[in-house]
Short mmCIF file of C-alpha atoms and ligand atoms in Angstrom, two decimals:
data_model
loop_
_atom_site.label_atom_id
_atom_site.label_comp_id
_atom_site.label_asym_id
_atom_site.label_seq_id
_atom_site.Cartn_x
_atom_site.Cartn_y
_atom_site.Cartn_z
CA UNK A 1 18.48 -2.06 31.52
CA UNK A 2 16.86 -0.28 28.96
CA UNK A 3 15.06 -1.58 26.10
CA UNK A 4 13.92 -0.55 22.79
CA UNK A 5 11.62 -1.85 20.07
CA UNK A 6 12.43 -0.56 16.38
CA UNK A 7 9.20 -1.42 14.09
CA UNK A 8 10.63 -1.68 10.49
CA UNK A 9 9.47 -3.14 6.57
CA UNK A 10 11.12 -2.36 3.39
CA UNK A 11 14.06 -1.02 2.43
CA UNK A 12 13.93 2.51 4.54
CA UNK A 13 13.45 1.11 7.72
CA UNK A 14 16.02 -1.31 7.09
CA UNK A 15 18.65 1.50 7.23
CA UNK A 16 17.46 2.88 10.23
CA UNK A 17 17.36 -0.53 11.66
CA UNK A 18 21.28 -0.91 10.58
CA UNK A 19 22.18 2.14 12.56
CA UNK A 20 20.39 1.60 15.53
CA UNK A 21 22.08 -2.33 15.96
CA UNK A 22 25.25 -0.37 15.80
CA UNK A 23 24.67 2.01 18.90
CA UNK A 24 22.66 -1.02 20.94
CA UNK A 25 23.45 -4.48 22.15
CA UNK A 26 21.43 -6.95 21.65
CA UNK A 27 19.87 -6.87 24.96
CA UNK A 28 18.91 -3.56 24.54
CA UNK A 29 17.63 -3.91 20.86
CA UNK A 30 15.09 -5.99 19.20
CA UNK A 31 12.93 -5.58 15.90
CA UNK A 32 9.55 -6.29 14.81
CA UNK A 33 8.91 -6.50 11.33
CA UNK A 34 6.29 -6.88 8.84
CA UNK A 35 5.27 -10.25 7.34
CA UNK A 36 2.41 -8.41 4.99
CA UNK A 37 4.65 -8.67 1.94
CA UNK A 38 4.89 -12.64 2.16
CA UNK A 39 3.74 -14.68 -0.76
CA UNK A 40 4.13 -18.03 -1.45
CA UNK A 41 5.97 -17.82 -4.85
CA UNK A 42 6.80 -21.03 -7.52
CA UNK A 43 6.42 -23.14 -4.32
CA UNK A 44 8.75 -20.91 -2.07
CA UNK A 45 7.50 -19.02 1.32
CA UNK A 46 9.47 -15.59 0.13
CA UNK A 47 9.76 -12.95 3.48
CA UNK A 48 10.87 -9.86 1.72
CA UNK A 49 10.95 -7.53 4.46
CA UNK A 50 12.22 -10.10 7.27
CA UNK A 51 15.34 -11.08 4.18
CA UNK A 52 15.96 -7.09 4.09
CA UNK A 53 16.46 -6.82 7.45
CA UNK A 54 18.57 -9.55 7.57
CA UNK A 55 20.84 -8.96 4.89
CA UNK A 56 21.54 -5.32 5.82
CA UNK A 57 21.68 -6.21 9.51
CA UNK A 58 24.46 -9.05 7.96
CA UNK A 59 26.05 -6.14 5.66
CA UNK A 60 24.91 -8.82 3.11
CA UNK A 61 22.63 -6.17 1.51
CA UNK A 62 22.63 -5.31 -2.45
CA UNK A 63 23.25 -0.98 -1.87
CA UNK A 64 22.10 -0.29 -5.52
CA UNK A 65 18.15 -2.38 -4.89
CA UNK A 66 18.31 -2.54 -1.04
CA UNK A 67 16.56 -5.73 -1.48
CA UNK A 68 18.18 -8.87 -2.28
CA UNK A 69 22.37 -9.97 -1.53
CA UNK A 70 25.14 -8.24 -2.52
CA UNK A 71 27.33 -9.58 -4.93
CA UNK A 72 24.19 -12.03 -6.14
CA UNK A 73 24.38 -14.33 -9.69
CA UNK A 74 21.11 -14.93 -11.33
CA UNK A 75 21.60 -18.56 -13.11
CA UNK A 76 18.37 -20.18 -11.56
CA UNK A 77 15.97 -17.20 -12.47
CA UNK A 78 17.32 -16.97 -16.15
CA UNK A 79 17.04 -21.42 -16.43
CA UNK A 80 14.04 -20.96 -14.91
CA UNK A 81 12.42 -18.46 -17.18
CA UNK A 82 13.83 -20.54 -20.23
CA UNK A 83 11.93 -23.26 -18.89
CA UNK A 84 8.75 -20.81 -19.59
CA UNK A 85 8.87 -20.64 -15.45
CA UNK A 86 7.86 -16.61 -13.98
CA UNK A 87 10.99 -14.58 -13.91
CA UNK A 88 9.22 -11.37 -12.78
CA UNK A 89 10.36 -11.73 -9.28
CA UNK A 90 14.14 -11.40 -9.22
CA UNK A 91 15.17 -14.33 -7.11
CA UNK A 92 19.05 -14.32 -7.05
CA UNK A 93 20.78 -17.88 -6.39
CA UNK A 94 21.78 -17.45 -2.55
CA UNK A 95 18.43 -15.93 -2.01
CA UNK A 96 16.74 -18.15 -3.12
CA UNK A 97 19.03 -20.59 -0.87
CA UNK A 98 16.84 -18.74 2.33
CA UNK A 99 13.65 -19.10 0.67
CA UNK A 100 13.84 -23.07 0.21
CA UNK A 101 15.40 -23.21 4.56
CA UNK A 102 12.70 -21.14 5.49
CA UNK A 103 9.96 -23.24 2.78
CA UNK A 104 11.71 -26.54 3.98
CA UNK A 105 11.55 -25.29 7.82
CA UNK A 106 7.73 -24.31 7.78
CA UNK A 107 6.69 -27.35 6.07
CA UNK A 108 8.32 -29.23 9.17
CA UNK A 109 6.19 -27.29 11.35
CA UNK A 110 8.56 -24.69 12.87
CA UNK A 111 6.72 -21.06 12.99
CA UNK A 112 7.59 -17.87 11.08
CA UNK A 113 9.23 -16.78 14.35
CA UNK A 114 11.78 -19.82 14.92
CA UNK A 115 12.71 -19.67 11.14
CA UNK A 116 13.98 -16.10 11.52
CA UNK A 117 15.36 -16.95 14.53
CA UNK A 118 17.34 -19.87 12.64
CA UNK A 119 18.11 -18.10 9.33
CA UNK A 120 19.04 -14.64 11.46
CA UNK A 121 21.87 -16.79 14.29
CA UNK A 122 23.02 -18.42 10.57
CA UNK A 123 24.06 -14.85 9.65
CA UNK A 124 25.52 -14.28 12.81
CA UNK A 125 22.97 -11.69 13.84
CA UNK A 126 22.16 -11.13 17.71
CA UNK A 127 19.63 -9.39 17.58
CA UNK A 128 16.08 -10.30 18.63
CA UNK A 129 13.80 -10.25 15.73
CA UNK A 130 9.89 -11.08 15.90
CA UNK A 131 7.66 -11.45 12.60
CA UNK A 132 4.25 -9.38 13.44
CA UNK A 133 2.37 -12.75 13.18
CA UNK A 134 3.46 -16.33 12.89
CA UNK A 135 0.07 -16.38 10.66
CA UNK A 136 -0.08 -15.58 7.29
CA UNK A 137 -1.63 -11.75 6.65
CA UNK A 138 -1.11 -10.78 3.10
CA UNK A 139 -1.52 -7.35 2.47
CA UNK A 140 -3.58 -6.64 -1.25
CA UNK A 141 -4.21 -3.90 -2.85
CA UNK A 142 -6.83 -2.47 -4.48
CA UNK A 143 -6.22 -0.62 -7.57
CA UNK A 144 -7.97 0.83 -10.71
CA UNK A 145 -7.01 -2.79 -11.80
CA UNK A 146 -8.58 -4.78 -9.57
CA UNK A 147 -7.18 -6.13 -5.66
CA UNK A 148 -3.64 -7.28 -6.32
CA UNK A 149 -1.66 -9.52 -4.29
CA UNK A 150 1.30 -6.87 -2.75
CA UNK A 151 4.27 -8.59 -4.59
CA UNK A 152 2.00 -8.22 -7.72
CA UNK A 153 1.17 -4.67 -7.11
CA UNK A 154 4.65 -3.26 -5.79
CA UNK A 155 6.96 -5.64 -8.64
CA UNK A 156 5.29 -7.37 -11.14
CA UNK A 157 3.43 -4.22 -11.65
CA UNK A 158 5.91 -1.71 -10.64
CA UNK A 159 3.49 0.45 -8.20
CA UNK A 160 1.76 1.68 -11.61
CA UNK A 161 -2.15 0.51 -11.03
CA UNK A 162 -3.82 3.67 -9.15
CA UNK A 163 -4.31 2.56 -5.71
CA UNK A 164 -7.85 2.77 -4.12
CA UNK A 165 -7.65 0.96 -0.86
CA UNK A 166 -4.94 -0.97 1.17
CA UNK A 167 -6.63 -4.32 2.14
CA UNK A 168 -5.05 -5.39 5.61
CA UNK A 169 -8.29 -7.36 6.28
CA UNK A 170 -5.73 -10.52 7.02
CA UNK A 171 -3.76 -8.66 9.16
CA UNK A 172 -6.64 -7.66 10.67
CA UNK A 173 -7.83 -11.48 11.87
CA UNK A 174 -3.61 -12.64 12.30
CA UNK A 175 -2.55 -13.04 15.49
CA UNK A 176 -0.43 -10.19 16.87
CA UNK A 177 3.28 -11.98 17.80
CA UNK A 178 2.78 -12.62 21.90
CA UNK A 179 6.57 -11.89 22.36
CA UNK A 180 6.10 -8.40 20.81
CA UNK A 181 3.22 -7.75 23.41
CA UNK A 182 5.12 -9.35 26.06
CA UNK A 183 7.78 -6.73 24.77
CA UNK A 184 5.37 -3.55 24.61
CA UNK A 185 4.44 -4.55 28.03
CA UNK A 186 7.87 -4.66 29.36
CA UNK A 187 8.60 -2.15 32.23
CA UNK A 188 12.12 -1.66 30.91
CA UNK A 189 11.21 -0.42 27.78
CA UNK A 190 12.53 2.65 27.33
CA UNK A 191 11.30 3.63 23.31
CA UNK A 192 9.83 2.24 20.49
CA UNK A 193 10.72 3.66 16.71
CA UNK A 194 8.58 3.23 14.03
CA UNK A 195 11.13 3.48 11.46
CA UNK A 196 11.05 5.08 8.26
CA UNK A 197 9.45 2.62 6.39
CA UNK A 198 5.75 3.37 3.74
CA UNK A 199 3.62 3.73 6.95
CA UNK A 200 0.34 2.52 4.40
CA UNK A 201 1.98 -0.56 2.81
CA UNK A 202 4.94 -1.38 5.86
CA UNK A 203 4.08 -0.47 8.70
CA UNK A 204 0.13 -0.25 8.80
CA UNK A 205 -0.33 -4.16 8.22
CA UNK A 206 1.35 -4.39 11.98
CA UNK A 207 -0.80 -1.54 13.29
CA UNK A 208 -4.20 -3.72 11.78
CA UNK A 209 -4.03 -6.30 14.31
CA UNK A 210 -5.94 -4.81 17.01
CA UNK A 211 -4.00 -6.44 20.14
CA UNK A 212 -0.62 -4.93 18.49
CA UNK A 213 -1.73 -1.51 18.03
CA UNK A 214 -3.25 -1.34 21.54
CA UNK A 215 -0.27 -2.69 23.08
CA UNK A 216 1.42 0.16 21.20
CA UNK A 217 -1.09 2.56 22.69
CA UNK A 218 -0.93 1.46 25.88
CA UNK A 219 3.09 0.87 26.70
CA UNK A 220 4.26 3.17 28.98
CA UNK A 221 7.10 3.91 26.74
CA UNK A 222 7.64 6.37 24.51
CA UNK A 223 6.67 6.53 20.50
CA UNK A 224 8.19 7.91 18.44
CA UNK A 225 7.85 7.97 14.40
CA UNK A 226 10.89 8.67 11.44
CA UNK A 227 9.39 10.57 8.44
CA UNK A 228 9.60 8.39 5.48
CA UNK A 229 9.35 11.61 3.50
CA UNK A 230 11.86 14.03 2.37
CA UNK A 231 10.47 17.29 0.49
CA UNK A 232 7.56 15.74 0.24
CA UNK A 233 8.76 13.11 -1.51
CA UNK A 234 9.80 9.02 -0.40
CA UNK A 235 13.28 8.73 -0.92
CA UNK A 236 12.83 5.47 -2.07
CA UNK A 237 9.20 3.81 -3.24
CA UNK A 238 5.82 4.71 -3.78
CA UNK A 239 4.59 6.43 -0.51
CA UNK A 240 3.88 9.69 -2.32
CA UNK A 241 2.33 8.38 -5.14
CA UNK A 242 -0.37 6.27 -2.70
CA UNK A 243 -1.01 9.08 -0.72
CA UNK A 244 -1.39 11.30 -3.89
CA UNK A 245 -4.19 8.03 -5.19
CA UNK A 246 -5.90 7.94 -1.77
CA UNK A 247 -6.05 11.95 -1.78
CA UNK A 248 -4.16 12.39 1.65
CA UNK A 249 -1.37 15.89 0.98
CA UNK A 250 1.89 14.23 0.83
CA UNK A 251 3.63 15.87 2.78
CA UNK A 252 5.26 14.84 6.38
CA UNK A 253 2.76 16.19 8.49
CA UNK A 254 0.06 14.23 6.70
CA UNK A 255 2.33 10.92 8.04
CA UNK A 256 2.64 12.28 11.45
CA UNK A 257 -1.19 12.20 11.75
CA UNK A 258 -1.68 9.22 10.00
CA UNK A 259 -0.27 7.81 13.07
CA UNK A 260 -2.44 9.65 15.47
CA UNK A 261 -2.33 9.42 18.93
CA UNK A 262 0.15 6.21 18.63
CA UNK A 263 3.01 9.19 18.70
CA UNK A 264 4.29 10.99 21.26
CA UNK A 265 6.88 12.59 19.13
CA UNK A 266 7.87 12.84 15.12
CA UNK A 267 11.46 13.20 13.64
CA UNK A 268 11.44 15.30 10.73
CA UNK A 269 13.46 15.97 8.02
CA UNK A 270 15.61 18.94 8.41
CA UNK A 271 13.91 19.82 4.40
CA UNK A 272 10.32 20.10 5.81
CA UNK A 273 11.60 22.28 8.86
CA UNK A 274 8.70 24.68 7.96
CA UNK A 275 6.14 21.78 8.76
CA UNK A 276 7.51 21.91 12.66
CA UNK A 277 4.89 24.22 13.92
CA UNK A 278 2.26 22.72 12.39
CA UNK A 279 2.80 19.20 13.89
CA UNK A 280 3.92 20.86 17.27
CA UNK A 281 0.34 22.44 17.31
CA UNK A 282 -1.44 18.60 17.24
CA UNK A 283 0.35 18.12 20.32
CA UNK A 284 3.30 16.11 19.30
CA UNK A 285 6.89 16.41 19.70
CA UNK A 286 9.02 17.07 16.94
CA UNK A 287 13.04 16.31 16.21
CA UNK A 288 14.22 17.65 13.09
CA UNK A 289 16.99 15.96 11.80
CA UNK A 290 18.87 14.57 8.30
CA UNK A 291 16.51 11.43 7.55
CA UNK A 292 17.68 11.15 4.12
CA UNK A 293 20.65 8.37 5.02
CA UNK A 294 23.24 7.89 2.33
CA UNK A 295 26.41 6.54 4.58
CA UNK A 296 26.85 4.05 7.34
CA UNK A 297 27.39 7.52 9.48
CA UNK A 298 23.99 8.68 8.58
CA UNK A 299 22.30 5.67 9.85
CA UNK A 300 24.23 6.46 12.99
CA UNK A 301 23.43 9.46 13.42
CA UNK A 302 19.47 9.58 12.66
CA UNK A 303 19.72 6.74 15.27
CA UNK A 304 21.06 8.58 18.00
CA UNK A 305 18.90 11.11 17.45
CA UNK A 306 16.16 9.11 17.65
CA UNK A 307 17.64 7.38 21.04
CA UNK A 308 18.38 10.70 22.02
CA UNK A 309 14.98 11.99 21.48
CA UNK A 310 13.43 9.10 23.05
CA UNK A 311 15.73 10.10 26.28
CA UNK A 312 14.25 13.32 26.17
CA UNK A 313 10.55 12.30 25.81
CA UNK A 314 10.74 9.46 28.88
N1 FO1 B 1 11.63 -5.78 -5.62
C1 FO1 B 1 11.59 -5.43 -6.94
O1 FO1 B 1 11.25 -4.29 -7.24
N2 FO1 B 1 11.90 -6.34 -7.92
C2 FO1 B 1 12.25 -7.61 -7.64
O2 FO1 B 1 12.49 -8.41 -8.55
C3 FO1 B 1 12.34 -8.00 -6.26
C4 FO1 B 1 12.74 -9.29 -5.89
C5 FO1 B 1 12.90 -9.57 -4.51
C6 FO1 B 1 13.38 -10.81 -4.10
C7 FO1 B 1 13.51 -11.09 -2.75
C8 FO1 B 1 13.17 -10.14 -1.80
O3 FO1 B 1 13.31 -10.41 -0.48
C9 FO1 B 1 12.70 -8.88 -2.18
C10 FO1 B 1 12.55 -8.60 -3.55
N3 FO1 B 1 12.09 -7.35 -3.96
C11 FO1 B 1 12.02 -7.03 -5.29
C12 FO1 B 1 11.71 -6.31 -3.00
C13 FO1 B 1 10.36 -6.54 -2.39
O4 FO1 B 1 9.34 -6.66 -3.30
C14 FO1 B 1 10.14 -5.34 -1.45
O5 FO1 B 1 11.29 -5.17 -0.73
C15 FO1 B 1 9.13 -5.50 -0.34
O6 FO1 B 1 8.20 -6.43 -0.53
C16 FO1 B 1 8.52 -4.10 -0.11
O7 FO1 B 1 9.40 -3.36 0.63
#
């Protein structure tokens, strides 16, 4: 039976994510996802990429923010800030439902791992899903305004503060989810996707801890990476604009290095066709495909590709 791995944060990977859970079963599917986002927020343990990932994998997601429930009321956050309480972090009122299980679960001493596994079979999704860590390792960020915890940096301050320096130094001393390197060591693994999430904010924190990314190095399976980039450009946050700040070209072949020799092959936008050559001559594979997904079909359809690719590279 053949397995695959899909490595996912944020909103982007989230749609790839989607499209790949509708082409695999569960046994052949599971996801690892980033935990470098979490914050403990007015007393809450909030998961914002492990509660994207659920909601879109529940078609509970909010299309217009990708983040957060469809079809959402805000009457705690707007008491809350009339009680002078912090309203700069949208919490919605059956959100914030998850975040006091998952607060109320942890504080009983269940780990990161069984509360996703709880709050995910409470949605109804089958799929196995593994946080990078059961420890906490928040990413900051160090900007012309100082090191900024990431919810600070990415909402509060709405990705403005120039950035100088991802700080994964937590990630760096979490320990890497065994089930993932079980996983990574599995002979029946057939692929892993990294999917087109930031690779500096999303998917680096998982590639900090050192057993993760040389279980990733090491799996017999093939790599492959989605660009997160269209044109140049992130269709959806600030990739661009931090790779702009740390002075790296922002352009698709700039990502498919970042990830070295973790890749053996790179899906690229059908936009940045002209960059194939260049990214075939470092030795990798390429794909070009649509990665800009708009519709249900889309997500499909960059997944298959991907599976398809994968196939090709075994
Ligand atoms: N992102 C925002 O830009 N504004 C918000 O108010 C906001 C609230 C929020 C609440 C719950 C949640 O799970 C995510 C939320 N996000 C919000 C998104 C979140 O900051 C990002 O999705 C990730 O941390 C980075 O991908």
């Amino acid at each position: 039976m053949s397995k695959y791995l899909a490595i996912t944060g944020g909103v982007g990977g989230a749609k790839l994510a989607l499209g790949l859970s509708k082409i695999l079963t569960p046994a052949e599917l599971a996801f690892v996802v980033n935990t470098g986002d979490d914050f403990q927020h007015i007393g809450l343990h909030v998961s914002p990429d492990v509660d994207t990932l659920m909601y879109t994998l529940a078609g509970l997601d909010n299309p217009e923010t990708g983040w957060g429930r469809v079809g959402e009321s805000w009457n705690f956050i707007e008491t809350f800030a009339g009680l002078g309480g912090e309203s700069w972090f949208n919490l919605g009122d059956r959100d914030l439902a998850v975040h006091a299980r998952r607060t109320q679960l942890l504080r009983a001493g269940h780990s990161l791992s069984d509360v996703i596994h709880l709050l995910y079979a409470a949605n109804s999704i089958p799929f196995t899903t593994w946080p990078m860590s059961d420890d906490p390792a928040p990413t900051r960020v160090l900007t012309d305004a100082g090191e900024l915890d990431f919810q600070h940096y990415f909402v509060r301050e709405r990705c403005q503060p120039v950035v100088k320096k991802i700080n994964l130094a937590a990630a760096g001393r979490a320990l890497a989810n065994p089930k993932v390197l079980e996983f990574l060591s599995d002979p029946d693994l057939a692929g892993v996707v990294i999917c087109p999430s930031n690779p500096f904010l999303s998917i680096d924190p998982l590639l900090a801890m050192p057993e993760l990314r040389s279980a990733l190095a090491a799996t017999q399976a093939p790599v492959i990476a989605i660009s997160p980039l269209v044109g140049g450009d992130a269709v959806k946050g600030p990739t661009a604009k931090i790779m702009r700040e740390l002075g790296l070209p922002q352009d698709a072949g700039e990502i498919a290095s970042h990830y070295g020799d973790l890749l053996d092959g790179f899906v690229l936008d059908q936009t940045d066709a002209d960059l194939e050559i260049k990214i075939t001559h470092s030795g990798l594979a390429v794909r070009v495909a649509q990665t800009f997904m708009q519709t249900l079909d889309d997500r499909v359809d960059l997944a298959q590709t991907a599976l398809g690719f994968l196939q090709q590279l075994k």
